Amino acid sequence: MLDRTFDPFRDLAAAQEQLDRMVGRTISRNAWVPSLDVRETEDQFVVMVDLPGLDPEDVEVQLEDGVLTLRGERQFTRANSDEQFHRLERNYGSFARSVRLPRVADPERVEASFDRGVLSVLVPKREEAKPRTIEVKAR
């Protein structure tokens, strides 16, 4: 007797395998999408991206029409050709992440730095966008 119980995970895995074949492994589950945080302070926007194993020259930062785009590539390297891998879980290849910034962002004063595998992009706000205190005068 054939036991055909419903298994959503099996069906999901089959769909994932089919997607892998249709669009290629790079686009589906093995695509490298670095983690990204965006926070706002009174004076600026701060974008932080985890890029372990990369050097600053491996990353491109571009701001165009209010869209901050980060691109790069992590290369797969072997120490020697006779290595045998038992598990490969880290993702390699090129990546691109884009974040739309509000109009108050000042594209002329963007700064980027790289420290211990974390890319930090500081996007200051325009001076006119910053809150200011108006003095109330007595008559």
mmCIF file with all atom_site columns, N, CA and C in Angstrom, residues 76-85:
data_model
loop_
_atom_site.group_PDB
_atom_site.id
_atom_site.type_symbol
_atom_site.label_atom_id
_atom_site.label_alt_id
_atom_site.label_comp_id
_atom_site.label_asym_id
_atom_site.label_entity_id
_atom_site.label_seq_id
_atom_site.pdbx_PDB_ins_code
_atom_site.Cartn_x
_atom_site.Cartn_y
_atom_site.Cartn_z
_atom_site.occupancy
_atom_site.B_iso_or_equiv
_atom_site.pdbx_formal_charge
_atom_site.auth_seq_id
_atom_site.auth_comp_id
_atom_site.auth_asym_id
_atom_site.auth_atom_id
_atom_site.pdbx_PDB_model_num
ATOM 1  N N  . PHE A 1 76 ? 35.159 32.904 -4.520 1.00 0.00 ? 76 PHE A N  1
ATOM 2  C CA . PHE A 1 76 ? 35.424 31.585 -3.950 1.00 0.00 ? 76 PHE A CA 1
ATOM 3  C C  . PHE A 1 76 ? 36.855 31.223 -4.312 1.00 0.00 ? 76 PHE A C  1
ATOM 4  N N  . THR A 1 77 ? 37.666 30.924 -3.314 1.00 0.00 ? 77 THR A N  1
ATOM 5  C CA . THR A 1 77 ? 39.059 30.563 -3.578 1.00 0.00 ? 77 THR A CA 1
ATOM 6  C C  . THR A 1 77 ? 39.382 29.240 -2.896 1.00 0.00 ? 77 THR A C  1
ATOM 7  N N  . ARG A 1 78 ? 40.266 28.514 -3.521 1.00 0.00 ? 78 ARG A N  1
ATOM 8  C CA . ARG A 1 78 ? 40.744 27.243 -2.967 1.00 0.00 ? 78 ARG A CA 1
ATOM 9  C C  . ARG A 1 78 ? 42.222 27.405 -2.654 1.00 0.00 ? 78 ARG A C  1
ATOM 10 N N  . ALA A 1 79 ? 42.646 26.844 -1.544 1.00 0.00 ? 79 ALA A N  1
ATOM 11 C CA . ALA A 1 79 ? 44.064 26.891 -1.186 1.00 0.00 ? 79 ALA A CA 1
ATOM 12 C C  . ALA A 1 79 ? 44.890 26.057 -2.173 1.00 0.00 ? 79 ALA A C  1
ATOM 13 N N  . ASN A 1 80 ? 44.362 24.908 -2.564 1.00 0.00 ? 80 ASN A N  1
ATOM 14 C CA . ASN A 1 80 ? 45.022 24.085 -3.586 1.00 0.00 ? 80 ASN A CA 1
ATOM 15 C C  . ASN A 1 80 ? 43.961 23.212 -4.263 1.00 0.00 ? 80 ASN A C  1
ATOM 16 N N  . SER A 1 81 ? 44.311 22.669 -5.408 1.00 0.00 ? 81 SER A N  1
ATOM 17 C CA . SER A 1 81 ? 43.319 21.954 -6.217 1.00 0.00 ? 81 SER A CA 1
ATOM 18 C C  . SER A 1 81 ? 42.949 20.574 -5.678 1.00 0.00 ? 81 SER A C  1
ATOM 19 N N  . ASP A 1 82 ? 43.727 20.033 -4.740 1.00 0.00 ? 82 ASP A N  1
ATOM 20 C CA . ASP A 1 82 ? 43.388 18.707 -4.242 1.00 0.00 ? 82 ASP A CA 1
ATOM 21 C C  . ASP A 1 82 ? 42.534 18.748 -2.972 1.00 0.00 ? 82 ASP A C  1
ATOM 22 N N  . GLU A 1 83 ? 42.028 19.938 -2.625 1.00 0.00 ? 83 GLU A N  1
ATOM 23 C CA . GLU A 1 83 ? 41.138 20.045 -1.469 1.00 0.00 ? 83 GLU A CA 1
ATOM 24 C C  . GLU A 1 83 ? 39.818 19.344 -1.745 1.00 0.00 ? 83 GLU A C  1
ATOM 25 N N  . GLN A 1 84 ? 39.271 18.758 -0.717 1.00 0.00 ? 84 GLN A N  1
ATOM 26 C CA . GLN A 1 84 ? 37.950 18.165 -0.830 1.00 0.00 ? 84 GLN A CA 1
ATOM 27 C C  . GLN A 1 84 ? 37.070 18.818 0.222  1.00 0.00 ? 84 GLN A C  1
ATOM 28 N N  . PHE A 1 85 ? 35.977 19.421 -0.213 1.00 0.00 ? 85 PHE A N  1
ATOM 29 C CA . PHE A 1 85 ? 35.067 20.089 0.707  1.00 0.00 ? 85 PHE A CA 1
ATOM 30 C C  . PHE A 1 85 ? 34.005 19.103 1.177  1.00 0.00 ? 85 PHE A C  1
#
